[in-house]
mmCIF file of C-alpha atoms in Angstrom:
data_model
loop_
_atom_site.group_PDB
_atom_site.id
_atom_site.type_symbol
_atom_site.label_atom_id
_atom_site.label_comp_id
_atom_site.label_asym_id
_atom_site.label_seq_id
_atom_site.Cartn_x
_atom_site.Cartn_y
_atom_site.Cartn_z
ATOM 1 C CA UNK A 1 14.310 13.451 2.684
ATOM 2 C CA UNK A 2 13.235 11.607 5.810
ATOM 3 C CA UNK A 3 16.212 11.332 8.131
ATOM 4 C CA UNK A 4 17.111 7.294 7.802
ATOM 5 C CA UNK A 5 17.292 8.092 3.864
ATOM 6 C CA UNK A 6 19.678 10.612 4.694
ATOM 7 C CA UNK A 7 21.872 9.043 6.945
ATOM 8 C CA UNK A 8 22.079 5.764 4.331
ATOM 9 C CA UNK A 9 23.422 8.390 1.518
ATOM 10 C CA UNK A 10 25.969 9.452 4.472
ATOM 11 C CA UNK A 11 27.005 6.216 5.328
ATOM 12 C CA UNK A 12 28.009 5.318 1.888
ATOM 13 C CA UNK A 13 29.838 8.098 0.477
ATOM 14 C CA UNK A 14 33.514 7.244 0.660
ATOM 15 C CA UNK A 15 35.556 8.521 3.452
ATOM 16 C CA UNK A 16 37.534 11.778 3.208
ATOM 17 C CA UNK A 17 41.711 12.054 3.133
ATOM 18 C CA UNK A 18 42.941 12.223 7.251
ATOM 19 C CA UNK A 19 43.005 15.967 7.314
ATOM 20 C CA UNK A 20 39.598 16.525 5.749
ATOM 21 C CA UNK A 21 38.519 14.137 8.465
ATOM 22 C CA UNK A 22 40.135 16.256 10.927
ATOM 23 C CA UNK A 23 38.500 19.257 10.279
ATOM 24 C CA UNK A 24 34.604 17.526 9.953
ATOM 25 C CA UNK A 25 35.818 16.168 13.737
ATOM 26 C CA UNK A 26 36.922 20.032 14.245
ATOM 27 C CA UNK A 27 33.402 21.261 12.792
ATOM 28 C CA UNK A 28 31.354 19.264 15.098
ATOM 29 C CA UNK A 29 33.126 19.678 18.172
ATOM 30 C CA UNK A 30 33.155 23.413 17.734
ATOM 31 C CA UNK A 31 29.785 24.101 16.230
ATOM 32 C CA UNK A 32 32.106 25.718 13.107
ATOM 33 C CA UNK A 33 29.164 26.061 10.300
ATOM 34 C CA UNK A 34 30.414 23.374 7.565
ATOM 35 C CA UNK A 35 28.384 21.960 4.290
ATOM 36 C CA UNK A 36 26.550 19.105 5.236
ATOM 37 C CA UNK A 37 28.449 15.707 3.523
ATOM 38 C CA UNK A 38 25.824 14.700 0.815
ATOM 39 C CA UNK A 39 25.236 18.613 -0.191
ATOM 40 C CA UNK A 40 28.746 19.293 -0.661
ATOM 41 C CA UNK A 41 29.240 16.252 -2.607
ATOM 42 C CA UNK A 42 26.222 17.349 -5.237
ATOM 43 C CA UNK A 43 28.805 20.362 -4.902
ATOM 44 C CA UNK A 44 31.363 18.615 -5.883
ATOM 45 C CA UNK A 45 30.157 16.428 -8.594
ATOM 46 C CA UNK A 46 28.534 19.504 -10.676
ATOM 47 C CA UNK A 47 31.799 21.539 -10.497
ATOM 48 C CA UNK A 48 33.726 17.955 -11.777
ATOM 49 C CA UNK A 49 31.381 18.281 -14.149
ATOM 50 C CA UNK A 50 31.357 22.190 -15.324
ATOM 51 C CA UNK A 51 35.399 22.006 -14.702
ATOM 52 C CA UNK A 52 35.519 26.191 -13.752
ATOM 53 C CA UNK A 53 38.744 27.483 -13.885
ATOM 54 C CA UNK A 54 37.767 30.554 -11.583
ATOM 55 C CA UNK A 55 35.855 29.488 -8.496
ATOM 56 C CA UNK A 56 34.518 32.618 -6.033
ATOM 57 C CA UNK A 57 33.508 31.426 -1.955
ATOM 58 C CA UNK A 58 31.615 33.467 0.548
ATOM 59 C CA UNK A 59 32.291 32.346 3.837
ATOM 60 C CA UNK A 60 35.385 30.413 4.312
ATOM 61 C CA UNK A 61 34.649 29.307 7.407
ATOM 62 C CA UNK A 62 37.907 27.342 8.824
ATOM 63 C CA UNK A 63 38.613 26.207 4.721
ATOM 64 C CA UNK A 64 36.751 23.086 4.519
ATOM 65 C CA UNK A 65 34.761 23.471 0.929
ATOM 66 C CA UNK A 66 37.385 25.221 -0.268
ATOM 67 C CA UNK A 67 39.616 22.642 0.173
ATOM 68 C CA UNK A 68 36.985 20.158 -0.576
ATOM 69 C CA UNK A 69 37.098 21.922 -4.258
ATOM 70 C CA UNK A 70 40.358 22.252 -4.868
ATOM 71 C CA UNK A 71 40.642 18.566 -4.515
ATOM 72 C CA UNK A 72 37.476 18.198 -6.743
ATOM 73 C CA UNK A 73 38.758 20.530 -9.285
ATOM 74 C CA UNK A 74 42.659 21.021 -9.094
ATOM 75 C CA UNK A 75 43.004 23.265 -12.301
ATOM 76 C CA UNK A 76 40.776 26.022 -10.467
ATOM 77 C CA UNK A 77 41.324 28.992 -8.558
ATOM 78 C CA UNK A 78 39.615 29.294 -5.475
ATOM 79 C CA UNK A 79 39.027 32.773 -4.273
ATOM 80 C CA UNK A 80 37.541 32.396 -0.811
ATOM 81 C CA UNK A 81 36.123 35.916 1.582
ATOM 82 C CA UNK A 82 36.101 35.407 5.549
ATOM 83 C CA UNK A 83 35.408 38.088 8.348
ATOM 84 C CA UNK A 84 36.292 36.142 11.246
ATOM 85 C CA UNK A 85 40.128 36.560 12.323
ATOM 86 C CA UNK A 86 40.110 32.887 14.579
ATOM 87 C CA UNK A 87 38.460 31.081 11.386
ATOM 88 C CA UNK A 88 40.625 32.577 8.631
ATOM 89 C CA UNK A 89 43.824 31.820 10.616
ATOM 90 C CA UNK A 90 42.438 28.307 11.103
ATOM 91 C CA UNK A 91 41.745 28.056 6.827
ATOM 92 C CA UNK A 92 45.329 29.031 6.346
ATOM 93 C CA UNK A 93 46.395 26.480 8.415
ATOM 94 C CA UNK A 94 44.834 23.707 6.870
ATOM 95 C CA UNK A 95 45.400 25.157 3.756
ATOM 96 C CA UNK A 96 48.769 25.034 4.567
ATOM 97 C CA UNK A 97 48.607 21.395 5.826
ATOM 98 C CA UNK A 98 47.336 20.330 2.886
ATOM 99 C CA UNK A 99 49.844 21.855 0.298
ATOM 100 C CA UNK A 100 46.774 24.109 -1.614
ATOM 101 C CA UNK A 101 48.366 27.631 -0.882
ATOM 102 C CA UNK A 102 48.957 28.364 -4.628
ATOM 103 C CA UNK A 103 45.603 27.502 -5.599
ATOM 104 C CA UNK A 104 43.529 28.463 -2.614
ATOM 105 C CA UNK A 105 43.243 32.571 -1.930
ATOM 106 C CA UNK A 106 41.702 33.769 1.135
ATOM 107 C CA UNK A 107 40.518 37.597 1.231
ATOM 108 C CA UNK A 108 40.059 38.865 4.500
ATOM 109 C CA UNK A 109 37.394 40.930 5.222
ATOM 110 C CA UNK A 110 33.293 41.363 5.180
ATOM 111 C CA UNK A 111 31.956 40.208 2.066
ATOM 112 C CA UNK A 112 30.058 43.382 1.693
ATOM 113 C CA UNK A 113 32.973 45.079 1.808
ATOM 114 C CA UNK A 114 35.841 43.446 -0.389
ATOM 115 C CA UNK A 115 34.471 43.814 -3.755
ATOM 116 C CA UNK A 116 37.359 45.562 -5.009
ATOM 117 C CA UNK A 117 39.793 42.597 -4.073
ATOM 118 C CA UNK A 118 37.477 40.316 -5.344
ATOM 119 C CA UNK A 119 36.814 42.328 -8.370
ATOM 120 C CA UNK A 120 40.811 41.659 -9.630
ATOM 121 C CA UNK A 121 40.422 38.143 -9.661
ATOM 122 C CA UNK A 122 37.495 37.822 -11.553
ATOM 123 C CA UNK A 123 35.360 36.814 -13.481
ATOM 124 C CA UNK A 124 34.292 33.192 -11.968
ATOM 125 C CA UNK A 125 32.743 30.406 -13.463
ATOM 126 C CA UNK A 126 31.680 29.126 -10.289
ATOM 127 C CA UNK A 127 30.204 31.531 -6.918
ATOM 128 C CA UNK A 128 29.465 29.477 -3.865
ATOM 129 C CA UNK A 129 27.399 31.557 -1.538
ATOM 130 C CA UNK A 130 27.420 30.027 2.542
ATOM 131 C CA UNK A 131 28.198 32.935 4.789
ATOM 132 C CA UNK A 132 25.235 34.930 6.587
ATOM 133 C CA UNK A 133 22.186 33.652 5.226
ATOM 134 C CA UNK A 134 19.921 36.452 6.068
ATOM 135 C CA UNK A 135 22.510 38.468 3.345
ATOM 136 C CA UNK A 136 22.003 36.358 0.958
ATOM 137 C CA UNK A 137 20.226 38.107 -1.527
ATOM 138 C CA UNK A 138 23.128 40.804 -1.379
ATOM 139 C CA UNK A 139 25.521 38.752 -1.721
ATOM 140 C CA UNK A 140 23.869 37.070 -5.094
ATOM 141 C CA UNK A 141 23.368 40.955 -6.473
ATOM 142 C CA UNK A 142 26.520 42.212 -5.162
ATOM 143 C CA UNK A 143 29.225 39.261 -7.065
ATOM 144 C CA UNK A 144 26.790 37.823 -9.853
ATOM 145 C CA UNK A 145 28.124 40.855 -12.198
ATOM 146 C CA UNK A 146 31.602 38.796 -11.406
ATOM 147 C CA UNK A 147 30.099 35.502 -12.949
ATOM 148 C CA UNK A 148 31.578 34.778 -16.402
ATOM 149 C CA UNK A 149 28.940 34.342 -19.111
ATOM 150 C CA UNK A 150 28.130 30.273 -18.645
ATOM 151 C CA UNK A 151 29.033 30.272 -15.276
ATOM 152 C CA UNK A 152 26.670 28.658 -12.018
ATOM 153 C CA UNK A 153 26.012 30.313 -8.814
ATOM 154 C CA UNK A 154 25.408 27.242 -5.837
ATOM 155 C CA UNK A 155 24.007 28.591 -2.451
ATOM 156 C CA UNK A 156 23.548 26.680 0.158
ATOM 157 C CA UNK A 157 21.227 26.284 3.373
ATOM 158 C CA UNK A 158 18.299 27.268 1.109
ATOM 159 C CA UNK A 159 16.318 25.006 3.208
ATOM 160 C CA UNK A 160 17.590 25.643 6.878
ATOM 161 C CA UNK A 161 16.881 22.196 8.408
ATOM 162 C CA UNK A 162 13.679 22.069 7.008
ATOM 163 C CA UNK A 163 12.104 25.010 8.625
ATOM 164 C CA UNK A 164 11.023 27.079 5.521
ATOM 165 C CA UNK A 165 8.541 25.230 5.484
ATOM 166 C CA UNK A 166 7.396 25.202 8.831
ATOM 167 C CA UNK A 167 4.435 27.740 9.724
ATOM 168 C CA UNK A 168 4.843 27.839 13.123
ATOM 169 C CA UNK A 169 8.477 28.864 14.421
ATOM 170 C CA UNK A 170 8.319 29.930 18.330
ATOM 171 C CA UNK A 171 11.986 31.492 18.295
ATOM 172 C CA UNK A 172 11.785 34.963 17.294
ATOM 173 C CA UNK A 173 15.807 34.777 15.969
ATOM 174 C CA UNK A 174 15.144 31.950 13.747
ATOM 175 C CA UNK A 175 11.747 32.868 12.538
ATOM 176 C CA UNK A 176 12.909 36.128 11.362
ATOM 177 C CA UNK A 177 15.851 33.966 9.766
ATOM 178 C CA UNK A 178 13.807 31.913 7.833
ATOM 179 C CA UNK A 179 11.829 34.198 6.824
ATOM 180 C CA UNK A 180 14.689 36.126 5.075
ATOM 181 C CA UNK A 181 15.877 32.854 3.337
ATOM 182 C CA UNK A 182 12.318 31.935 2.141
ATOM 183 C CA UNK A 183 12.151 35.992 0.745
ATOM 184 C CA UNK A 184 15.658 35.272 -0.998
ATOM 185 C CA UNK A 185 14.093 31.533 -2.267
ATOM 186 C CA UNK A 186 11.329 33.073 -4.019
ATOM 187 C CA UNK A 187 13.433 35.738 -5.188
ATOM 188 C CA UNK A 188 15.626 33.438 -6.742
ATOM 189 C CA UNK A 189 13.257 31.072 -8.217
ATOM 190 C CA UNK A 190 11.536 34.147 -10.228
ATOM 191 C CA UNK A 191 14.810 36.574 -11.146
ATOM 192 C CA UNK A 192 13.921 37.006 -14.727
ATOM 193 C CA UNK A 193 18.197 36.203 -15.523
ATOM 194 C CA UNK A 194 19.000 32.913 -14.292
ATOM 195 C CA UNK A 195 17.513 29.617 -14.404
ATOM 196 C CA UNK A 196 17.303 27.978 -10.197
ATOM 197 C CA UNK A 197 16.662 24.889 -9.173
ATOM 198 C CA UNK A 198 16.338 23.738 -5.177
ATOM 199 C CA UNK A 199 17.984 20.297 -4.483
ATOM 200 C CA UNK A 200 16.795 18.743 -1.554
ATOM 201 C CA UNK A 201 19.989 17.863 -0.300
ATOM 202 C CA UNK A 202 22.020 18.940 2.462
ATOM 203 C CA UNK A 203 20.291 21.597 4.104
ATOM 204 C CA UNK A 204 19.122 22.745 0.289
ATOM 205 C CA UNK A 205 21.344 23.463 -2.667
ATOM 206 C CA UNK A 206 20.020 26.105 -4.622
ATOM 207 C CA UNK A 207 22.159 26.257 -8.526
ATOM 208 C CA UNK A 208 21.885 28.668 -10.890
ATOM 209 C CA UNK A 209 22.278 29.655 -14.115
ATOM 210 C CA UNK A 210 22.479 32.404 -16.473
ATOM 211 C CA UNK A 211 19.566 31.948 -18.794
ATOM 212 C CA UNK A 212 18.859 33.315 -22.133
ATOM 213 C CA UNK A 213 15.971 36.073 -21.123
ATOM 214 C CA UNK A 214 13.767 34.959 -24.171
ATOM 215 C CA UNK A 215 13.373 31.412 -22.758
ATOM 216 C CA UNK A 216 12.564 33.017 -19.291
ATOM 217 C CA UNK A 217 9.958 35.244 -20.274
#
């Protein structure tokens, strides 16, 4: 999506309650890794549609999709996992702010590491991968036994501004980056269990579904 396409699509969805405002201001000004606005609102508009009543997050960041959901969906349960202290105390704040600490828990800890807390709360009809994005993969094999039978699995970044496509990347960091999400992309697309499809919005949605192995094969 050329980049005056995009912003139109930004410039029309509606604007966001004061505090969710507050925290995209928050985002930019301290280069805190948020959804971009039209791929959180395909987000948003599948889970209105699917209506899970369980809803698993890596990476909760300062709390922003996951309070972004809960408003979405305000029957579900939103179990969210973050590592960083700062970011996690900034999620419960807002959390807080916004009157969502019933439905909103946050697990504290490496996402690699918390299965057993996550484990209890399961399963979930919804997993939204967008934490480290060269663990992606991992993460996907690690909580997709926690997905309930008709349950969808969104990741996001998928695309990474574009570059997965790009031959030529001079930075050695980001090559090797996208190189691990284009790996986890094509491992996706093909895993003989679930149905994918890429949405070229955002930075790249990637959804998934549980498919029935005789249609796959």
């Amino acid at each position: 999506m050329n980049d005056k396409l995009h912003a139109y699509i930004e410039e029309i969805i509606p604007e966001r309650p004061q505090l969710l405002d507050k925290m995209e201001q928050f985002a930019r000004e301290h280069n805190v890794p948020i959804m971009e606005l039209a791929g959180i609102e395909a987000m948003l508009q599948l889970l209105r549609i699917q209506r899970p009543k369980t809803i698993l997050e890596v990476g909760t960041a300062i709390g922003y999709s996951a309070l972004r959901m809960a408003f979405a969906v305000p029957e579900a349960k939103i179990v969210t996992i973050e590592r960083d202290v700062e970011r996690y105390q900034l999620a419960e704040q807002y959390i807080d702010e916004a009157r969502k600490k019933e439905q909103i828990l946050i697990i504290k800890g490496d996402a690699l590491e918390v299965e057993e807390d996550v484990k209890k709360h399961g399963p979930y009809d919804a997993i939204f991968i967008d934490a480290a994005k060269g663990q992606y993969q991992r993460f996907f094999e690690l909580y997709s036994r926690y997905l309930s039978s008709d349950g969808v699995i969104i990741t996001d970044n998928v695309l990474f501004k574009g570059l997965v496509c790009e031959p030529d990347i001079e930075n050695k960091r980001i090559r090797n980056l996208v190189k691990k999400i284009d790996v986890f992309n094509k491992w996706l697309m093909s895993h003989p269990e679930y149905h994918t499809v890429i949405l070229p919005v955002g930075d790249g949605v990637a959804i998934s579904k549980r498919g029935d192995h005789n249609e796959k094969t």
